PDB file of C-alpha atoms (C1' of nucleotides) in Angstrom:
ATOM      1  CA  MET A   1      28.111   4.097 -76.950  1.00  0.00           C
ATOM      2  CA  SER A   2      31.539   2.965 -75.793  1.00  0.00           C
ATOM      3  CA  ILE A   3      33.402   4.448 -72.834  1.00  0.00           C
ATOM      4  CA  ILE A   4      36.797   5.878 -73.717  1.00  0.00           C
ATOM      5  CA  PRO A   5      39.430   3.541 -72.182  1.00  0.00           C
ATOM      6  CA  ARG A   6      42.322   4.546 -69.960  1.00  0.00           C
ATOM      7  CA  ALA A   7      44.896   4.073 -72.742  1.00  0.00           C
ATOM      8  CA  PHE A   8      43.342   7.055 -74.561  1.00  0.00           C
ATOM      9  CA  TYR A   9      44.297   9.350 -71.672  1.00  0.00           C
ATOM     10  CA  ASN A  10      47.759   7.834 -71.206  1.00  0.00           C
ATOM     11  CA  ARG A  11      49.140   9.886 -74.107  1.00  0.00           C
ATOM     12  CA  PRO A  12      50.515  13.415 -74.646  1.00  0.00           C
ATOM     13  CA  THR A  13      48.098  15.925 -73.120  1.00  0.00           C
ATOM     14  CA  LEU A  14      47.845  18.006 -76.305  1.00  0.00           C
ATOM     15  CA  THR A  15      46.739  14.931 -78.243  1.00  0.00           C
ATOM     16  CA  VAL A  16      44.130  14.094 -75.639  1.00  0.00           C
ATOM     17  CA  ALA A  17      42.874  17.693 -75.498  1.00  0.00           C
ATOM     18  CA  ARG A  18      42.437  17.779 -79.283  1.00  0.00           C
ATOM     19  CA  GLU A  19      40.773  14.371 -79.496  1.00  0.00           C
ATOM     20  CA  LEU A  20      38.369  15.028 -76.633  1.00  0.00           C
ATOM     21  CA  ILE A  21      36.693  17.649 -78.840  1.00  0.00           C
ATOM     22  CA  GLY A  22      33.406  16.090 -79.904  1.00  0.00           C
ATOM     23  CA  ALA A  23      33.429  13.355 -77.234  1.00  0.00           C
ATOM     24  CA  ARG A  24      30.287  12.736 -75.167  1.00  0.00           C
ATOM     25  CA  LEU A  25      30.395  13.840 -71.528  1.00  0.00           C
ATOM     26  CA  VAL A  26      27.786  11.812 -69.671  1.00  0.00           C
ATOM     27  CA  ARG A  27      26.380  12.580 -66.223  1.00  0.00           C
ATOM     28  CA  VAL A  28      23.717  10.637 -64.334  1.00  0.00           C
ATOM     29  CA  LEU A  29      21.915  12.982 -61.959  1.00  0.00           C
ATOM     30  CA  ASN A  30      18.728  12.136 -60.057  1.00  0.00           C
ATOM     31  CA  GLY A  31      18.127   9.208 -62.396  1.00  0.00           C
ATOM     32  CA  GLN A  32      18.428  11.388 -65.490  1.00  0.00           C
ATOM     33  CA  LYS A  33      21.180  10.860 -68.048  1.00  0.00           C
ATOM     34  CA  LEU A  34      22.562  14.234 -69.131  1.00  0.00           C
ATOM     35  CA  VAL A  35      24.798  14.284 -72.207  1.00  0.00           C
ATOM     36  CA  GLY A  36      26.863  17.060 -73.767  1.00  0.00           C
ATOM     37  CA  LEU A  37      29.413  17.111 -76.562  1.00  0.00           C
ATOM     38  CA  ILE A  38      32.743  18.583 -75.501  1.00  0.00           C
ATOM     39  CA  THR A  39      33.347  21.738 -77.573  1.00  0.00           C
ATOM     40  CA  GLU A  40      36.296  23.391 -75.827  1.00  0.00           C
ATOM     41  CA  THR A  41      39.359  22.082 -73.938  1.00  0.00           C
ATOM     42  CA  GLU A  42      42.696  23.294 -72.609  1.00  0.00           C
ATOM     43  CA  ALA A  43      45.903  21.386 -71.826  1.00  0.00           C
ATOM     44  CA  TYR A  44      47.879  21.845 -68.577  1.00  0.00           C
ATOM     45  CA  ILE A  45      51.149  19.975 -68.755  1.00  0.00           C
ATOM     46  CA  GLY A  46      53.482  19.231 -65.874  1.00  0.00           C
ATOM     47  CA  GLU A  47      55.399  21.151 -63.217  1.00  0.00           C
ATOM     48  CA  THR A  48      57.323  23.178 -65.809  1.00  0.00           C
ATOM     49  CA  ASP A  49      54.078  24.632 -67.233  1.00  0.00           C
ATOM     50  CA  LEU A  50      53.699  27.776 -65.119  1.00  0.00           C
ATOM     51  CA  GLY A  51      49.996  27.915 -65.995  1.00  0.00           C
ATOM     52  CA  CYS A  52      49.426  24.486 -64.446  1.00  0.00           C
ATOM     53  CA  HIS A  53      48.497  24.054 -60.792  1.00  0.00           C
ATOM     54  CA  ALA A  54      51.258  21.425 -60.556  1.00  0.00           C
ATOM     55  CA  LYS A  55      53.861  24.184 -60.930  1.00  0.00           C
ATOM     56  CA  ALA A  56      53.944  24.298 -57.103  1.00  0.00           C
ATOM     57  CA  GLY A  57      54.584  20.580 -56.931  1.00  0.00           C
ATOM     58  CA  ARG A  58      52.472  17.943 -55.301  1.00  0.00           C
ATOM     59  CA  THR A  59      49.973  19.317 -52.783  1.00  0.00           C
ATOM     60  CA  ALA A  60      46.693  18.076 -51.339  1.00  0.00           C
ATOM     61  CA  ARG A  61      44.812  19.762 -54.181  1.00  0.00           C
ATOM     62  CA  THR A  62      47.010  18.628 -57.062  1.00  0.00           C
ATOM     63  CA  ALA A  63      47.526  15.042 -55.874  1.00  0.00           C
ATOM     64  CA  VAL A  64      44.918  13.712 -58.327  1.00  0.00           C
ATOM     65  CA  MET A  65      46.926  15.033 -61.292  1.00  0.00           C
ATOM     66  CA  TYR A  66      49.855  12.869 -60.184  1.00  0.00           C
ATOM     67  CA  GLY A  67      47.654   9.778 -60.172  1.00  0.00           C
ATOM     68  CA  PRO A  68      46.605   7.474 -63.007  1.00  0.00           C
ATOM     69  CA  PRO A  69      45.135   8.935 -66.212  1.00  0.00           C
ATOM     70  CA  GLY A  70      41.415   8.910 -66.899  1.00  0.00           C
ATOM     71  CA  HIS A  71      40.391  10.284 -63.512  1.00  0.00           C
ATOM     72  CA  ALA A  72      38.561  13.550 -62.808  1.00  0.00           C
ATOM     73  CA  TYR A  73      40.424  16.490 -61.273  1.00  0.00           C
ATOM     74  CA  VAL A  74      37.766  18.845 -59.939  1.00  0.00           C
ATOM     75  CA  TYR A  75      38.742  22.038 -58.128  1.00  0.00           C
ATOM     76  CA  PHE A  76      37.056  25.151 -56.804  1.00  0.00           C
ATOM     77  CA  THR A  77      38.004  28.681 -57.811  1.00  0.00           C
ATOM     78  CA  TYR A  78      37.031  32.346 -57.470  1.00  0.00           C
ATOM     79  CA  GLY A  79      34.828  31.494 -54.518  1.00  0.00           C
ATOM     80  CA  HIS A  80      32.038  30.246 -56.791  1.00  0.00           C
ATOM     81  CA  HIS A  81      33.031  27.822 -59.504  1.00  0.00           C
ATOM     82  CA  TRP A  82      33.943  24.167 -59.965  1.00  0.00           C
ATOM     83  CA  MET A  83      36.258  23.201 -62.829  1.00  0.00           C
ATOM     84  CA  LEU A  84      36.298  19.761 -64.444  1.00  0.00           C
ATOM     85  CA  ASN A  85      39.575  18.322 -65.733  1.00  0.00           C
ATOM     86  CA  VAL A  86      40.598  14.911 -67.018  1.00  0.00           C
ATOM     87  CA  VAL A  87      43.962  13.570 -65.821  1.00  0.00           C
ATOM     88  CA  THR A  88      46.339  12.613 -68.644  1.00  0.00           C
ATOM     89  CA  GLU A  89      49.734  10.985 -69.244  1.00  0.00           C
ATOM     90  CA  ARG A  90      51.469   8.350 -67.172  1.00  0.00           C
ATOM     91  CA  GLU A  91      50.962   7.998 -63.434  1.00  0.00           C
ATOM     92  CA  GLY A  92      53.422  10.251 -61.616  1.00  0.00           C
ATOM     93  CA  PHE A  93      53.419  12.970 -64.320  1.00  0.00           C
ATOM     94  CA  PRO A  94      50.987  15.766 -63.374  1.00  0.00           C
ATOM     95  CA  ALA A  95      48.914  16.863 -66.373  1.00  0.00           C
ATOM     96  CA  ALA A  96      45.253  17.329 -67.224  1.00  0.00           C
ATOM     97  CA  VAL A  97      42.764  18.608 -69.775  1.00  0.00           C
ATOM     98  CA  LEU A  98      40.315  21.284 -68.628  1.00  0.00           C
ATOM     99  CA  VAL A  99      36.834  20.840 -70.108  1.00  0.00           C
ATOM    100  CA  ARG A 100      35.737  24.415 -70.834  1.00  0.00           C
ATOM    101  CA  ALA A 101      32.453  23.988 -72.702  1.00  0.00           C
ATOM    102  CA  ILE A 102      29.811  21.483 -73.731  1.00  0.00           C
ATOM    103  CA  GLN A 103      26.964  21.496 -76.194  1.00  0.00           C
ATOM    104  CA  PRO A 104      23.984  19.806 -74.494  1.00  0.00           C
ATOM    105  CA  ILE A 105      22.452  17.088 -76.673  1.00  0.00           C
ATOM    106  CA  GLU A 106      20.417  14.913 -74.281  1.00  0.00           C
ATOM    107  CA  LYS A 107      18.267  16.241 -71.431  1.00  0.00           C
ATOM    108  CA  ALA A 108      19.300  19.727 -72.495  1.00  0.00           C
ATOM    109  CA  GLU A 109      16.190  21.113 -70.833  1.00  0.00           C
ATOM    110  CA  ILE A 110      17.279  19.759 -67.447  1.00  0.00           C
ATOM    111  CA  MET A 111      20.696  21.362 -67.816  1.00  0.00           C
ATOM    112  CA  SER A 112      19.091  24.619 -68.898  1.00  0.00           C
ATOM    113  CA  GLN A 113      16.831  24.551 -65.827  1.00  0.00           C
ATOM    114  CA  ARG A 114      19.813  23.964 -63.563  1.00  0.00           C
ATOM    115  CA  ARG A 115      21.297  27.103 -65.131  1.00  0.00           C
ATOM    116  CA  SER A 116      18.074  29.114 -64.770  1.00  0.00           C
ATOM    117  CA  GLY A 117      17.765  29.241 -68.541  1.00  0.00           C
ATOM    118  CA  ARG A 118      21.281  30.500 -69.161  1.00  0.00           C
ATOM    119  CA  ASP A 119      23.855  28.824 -71.404  1.00  0.00           C
ATOM    120  CA  THR A 120      26.350  26.039 -70.589  1.00  0.00           C
ATOM    121  CA  PHE A 121      29.237  27.604 -72.453  1.00  0.00           C
ATOM    122  CA  GLY A 122      32.019  28.008 -69.904  1.00  0.00           C
ATOM    123  CA  PRO A 123      33.968  25.846 -67.464  1.00  0.00           C
ATOM    124  CA  GLY A 124      32.012  26.905 -64.381  1.00  0.00           C
ATOM    125  CA  LYS A 125      28.701  26.754 -66.207  1.00  0.00           C
ATOM    126  CA  LEU A 126      28.940  23.185 -67.451  1.00  0.00           C
ATOM    127  CA  THR A 127      29.743  21.879 -63.974  1.00  0.00           C
ATOM    128  CA  GLN A 128      26.708  23.696 -62.612  1.00  0.00           C
ATOM    129  CA  ALA A 129      24.541  22.326 -65.445  1.00  0.00           C
ATOM    130  CA  MET A 130      25.733  18.772 -64.727  1.00  0.00           C
ATOM    131  CA  GLY A 131      25.935  18.989 -60.935  1.00  0.00           C
ATOM    132  CA  ILE A 132      29.691  18.365 -60.744  1.00  0.00           C
ATOM    133  CA  THR A 133      31.429  19.422 -57.492  1.00  0.00           C
ATOM    134  CA  LYS A 134      34.182  18.194 -55.182  1.00  0.00           C
ATOM    135  CA  THR A 135      32.253  14.947 -54.737  1.00  0.00           C
ATOM    136  CA  GLU A 136      33.430  14.021 -58.232  1.00  0.00           C
ATOM    137  CA  ASN A 137      37.078  14.869 -57.584  1.00  0.00           C
ATOM    138  CA  GLY A 138      39.243  11.823 -58.189  1.00  0.00           C
ATOM    139  CA  ILE A 139      36.589   9.559 -59.706  1.00  0.00           C
ATOM    140  CA  ASP A 140      37.434   7.188 -62.527  1.00  0.00           C
ATOM    141  CA  LEU A 141      35.960   8.490 -65.786  1.00  0.00           C
ATOM    142  CA  THR A 142      36.526   5.161 -67.534  1.00  0.00           C
ATOM    143  CA  ARG A 143      33.754   3.501 -65.488  1.00  0.00           C
ATOM    144  CA  ARG A 144      30.087   4.257 -65.080  1.00  0.00           C
ATOM    145  CA  GLY A 145      30.063   3.662 -61.327  1.00  0.00           C
ATOM    146  CA  ALA A 146      30.337   7.268 -60.137  1.00  0.00           C
ATOM    147  CA  GLY A 147      27.746   8.583 -62.591  1.00  0.00           C
ATOM    148  CA  LEU A 148      30.216  10.599 -64.666  1.00  0.00           C
ATOM    149  CA  TRP A 149      32.097   9.255 -67.660  1.00  0.00           C
ATOM    150  CA  ILE A 150      33.159  10.049 -71.238  1.00  0.00           C
ATOM    151  CA  GLU A 151      32.077   8.154 -74.364  1.00  0.00           C
ATOM    152  CA  ALA A 152      33.646   8.070 -77.802  1.00  0.00           C
ATOM    153  CA  ALA A 153      31.913   9.888 -80.656  1.00  0.00           C
ATOM    154  CA  PRO A 154      32.632  10.481 -84.349  1.00  0.00           C
ATOM    155  CA  ALA A 155      35.909  12.380 -84.836  1.00  0.00           C
ATOM    156  CA  VAL A 156      35.589  16.105 -85.450  1.00  0.00           C
ATOM    157  CA  PRO A 157      37.486  17.097 -88.635  1.00  0.00           C
ATOM    158  CA  ALA A 158      40.402  19.527 -88.367  1.00  0.00           C
ATOM    159  CA  ARG A 159      38.608  22.210 -90.368  1.00  0.00           C
ATOM    160  CA  LEU A 160      36.071  22.551 -87.552  1.00  0.00           C
ATOM    161  CA  VAL A 161      38.635  22.908 -84.759  1.00  0.00           C
ATOM    162  CA  THR A 162      40.525  26.080 -83.834  1.00  0.00           C
ATOM    163  CA  LYS A 163      43.339  26.485 -81.352  1.00  0.00           C
ATOM    164  CA  GLY A 164      44.663  29.462 -79.438  1.00  0.00           C
ATOM    165  CA  PRO A 165      46.092  30.673 -76.140  1.00  0.00           C
ATOM    166  CA  ARG A 166      44.612  29.446 -72.891  1.00  0.00           C
ATOM    167  CA  VAL A 167      42.095  31.684 -71.162  1.00  0.00           C
ATOM    168  CA  GLY A 168      42.403  33.527 -67.864  1.00  0.00           C
ATOM    169  CA  LEU A 169      46.133  33.150 -67.197  1.00  0.00           C
ATOM    170  CA  TYR A 170      46.554  36.851 -66.454  1.00  0.00           C
ATOM    171  CA  THR A 171      49.575  36.595 -64.184  1.00  0.00           C
ATOM    172  CA  VAL A 172      51.286  33.630 -65.850  1.00  0.00           C
ATOM    173  CA  PRO A 173      54.638  34.528 -67.463  1.00  0.00           C
ATOM    174  CA  GLU A 174      55.541  33.914 -71.083  1.00  0.00           C
ATOM    175  CA  PRO A 175      55.904  31.675 -72.932  1.00  0.00           C
ATOM    176  CA  TRP A 176      53.321  29.721 -70.955  1.00  0.00           C
ATOM    177  CA  LYS A 177      50.714  32.453 -71.083  1.00  0.00           C
ATOM    178  CA  SER A 178      50.587  32.325 -74.893  1.00  0.00           C
ATOM    179  CA  LYS A 179      51.026  28.622 -75.623  1.00  0.00           C
ATOM    180  CA  PRO A 180      48.274  27.614 -78.079  1.00  0.00           C
ATOM    181  CA  TRP A 181      47.010  24.860 -75.859  1.00  0.00           C
ATOM    182  CA  ARG A 182      43.308  25.692 -76.129  1.00  0.00           C
ATOM    183  CA  PHE A 183      41.123  23.768 -78.584  1.00  0.00           C
ATOM    184  CA  LEU A 184      37.605  24.767 -79.561  1.00  0.00           C
ATOM    185  CA  VAL A 185      34.929  24.092 -82.123  1.00  0.00           C
ATOM    186  CA  LYS A 186      34.434  26.833 -84.693  1.00  0.00           C
ATOM    187  CA  ASP A 187      31.133  28.676 -84.254  1.00  0.00           C
ATOM    188  CA  TRP A 188      30.868  26.948 -80.865  1.00  0.00           C
ATOM    189  CA  ARG A 189      28.590  24.294 -82.259  1.00  0.00           C
ATOM    190  CA  LEU A 190      28.842  20.810 -83.747  1.00  0.00           C
ATOM    191  CA  ASP A 191      26.395  19.557 -86.361  1.00  0.00           C
ATOM    192  CA  THR A 192      24.516  16.807 -84.591  1.00  0.00           C
ATOM    193  CA  GLY A 193      22.684  15.813 -87.737  1.00  0.00           C
ATOM    194  CA  GLY A 194      19.318  16.939 -86.558  1.00  0.00           C
TER     195      GLY A 194
ATOM    196  C1'  DA B   1      27.581  44.625 -77.608  1.00  0.00           C
ATOM    197  C1'  DG B   2      31.290  45.371 -74.677  1.00  0.00           C
ATOM    198  C1'  DC B   3      33.751  46.186 -70.548  1.00  0.00           C
ATOM    199  C1'  DA B   4      34.570  46.715 -65.606  1.00  0.00           C
ATOM    200  C1'  DC B   5      33.980  45.046 -61.283  1.00  0.00           C
ATOM    201  C1'  DG B   6      32.363  42.632 -57.130  1.00  0.00           C
ATOM    202  C1'  DA B   7      31.194  38.194 -55.245  1.00  0.00           C
ATOM    203  C1'  DT B   8      33.142  34.606 -52.196  1.00  0.00           C
ATOM    204  C1'  DG B   9      35.860  30.672 -50.245  1.00  0.00           C
ATOM    205  C1'  DC B  10      39.554  27.457 -50.773  1.00  0.00           C
ATOM    206  C1'  DT B  11      44.600  26.664 -51.268  1.00  0.00           C
ATOM    207  C1'  DC B  12      49.130  27.660 -50.547  1.00  0.00           C
ATOM    208  C1'  DT B  13      52.779  31.021 -48.645  1.00  0.00           C
TER     209       DT B  13
ATOM    210  C1'  DG C   1      46.759  37.109 -46.161  1.00  0.00           C
ATOM    211  C1'  DA C   2      46.966  37.035 -51.199  1.00  0.00           C
ATOM    212  C1'  DG C   3      45.708  35.096 -55.253  1.00  0.00           C
ATOM    213  C1'  DC C   4      42.766  32.501 -58.180  1.00  0.00           C
ATOM    214  C1'  DA C   5      42.310  27.880 -65.301  1.00  0.00           C
ATOM    215  C1'  DT C   6      35.088  32.541 -63.505  1.00  0.00           C
ATOM    216  C1'  DC C   7      30.406  34.423 -63.779  1.00  0.00           C
ATOM    217  C1'  DG C   8      26.682  37.710 -63.724  1.00  0.00           C
ATOM    218  C1'  DT C   9      25.261  42.319 -63.229  1.00  0.00           C
ATOM    219  C1'  DG C  10      25.122  46.904 -64.390  1.00  0.00           C
ATOM    220  C1'  DC C  11      26.798  50.726 -66.748  1.00  0.00           C
ATOM    221  C1'  DT C  12      28.525  52.790 -71.078  1.00  0.00           C
ATOM    222  C1'  DT C  13      28.511  53.036 -76.173  1.00  0.00           C
TER     223       DT C  13
END
DNA sequence: AGCACGATGCTCT
DNA sequence: GAGCATCGTGCTT
């Protein structure tokens, strides 16, 4: 399988968010190669997007979003959960795609164990299933070196993809709160042919 | 099956 | 010191 190159991420964030649906998220953990298909994403686009962390400008936390595309932006929230994002657009423009759900397809049993048998559907759940924490913040997802990368996969046809408002932006003002910048697979599941 | 709420700690004001 | 791109439990229907 081929790693998705940096040029893929150096494009409009909405395009990247849509095209990451179906891609293979790969994580090497304790010598095991865990793989999940990305089934849900959200776009966060620049300082003018009041749902995006970069709305407050460049800070220690958001610095990664201002860096080159194709890197991981991992942050901690609600006192419990790690969120995995992929930095998009040109260096200097803060934007990223939040990976909200995966469908485990290789070593699914390991990921299930790490979740005590519960599902991996949710942004904080997939990072727990794949062992992604602040250690992975800032790593280059276009190389295998750090044990976390994204591989290309067959395109998911438009009829299988839905979009809607982003989740959890309770206090974000309109129009940002309702922008249809969330992409997800219908029925939460891709046909893996077996 | 759905909703309400508490957990829990980091980041920014 | 408040708020937060969430999750799991427990209670209600």
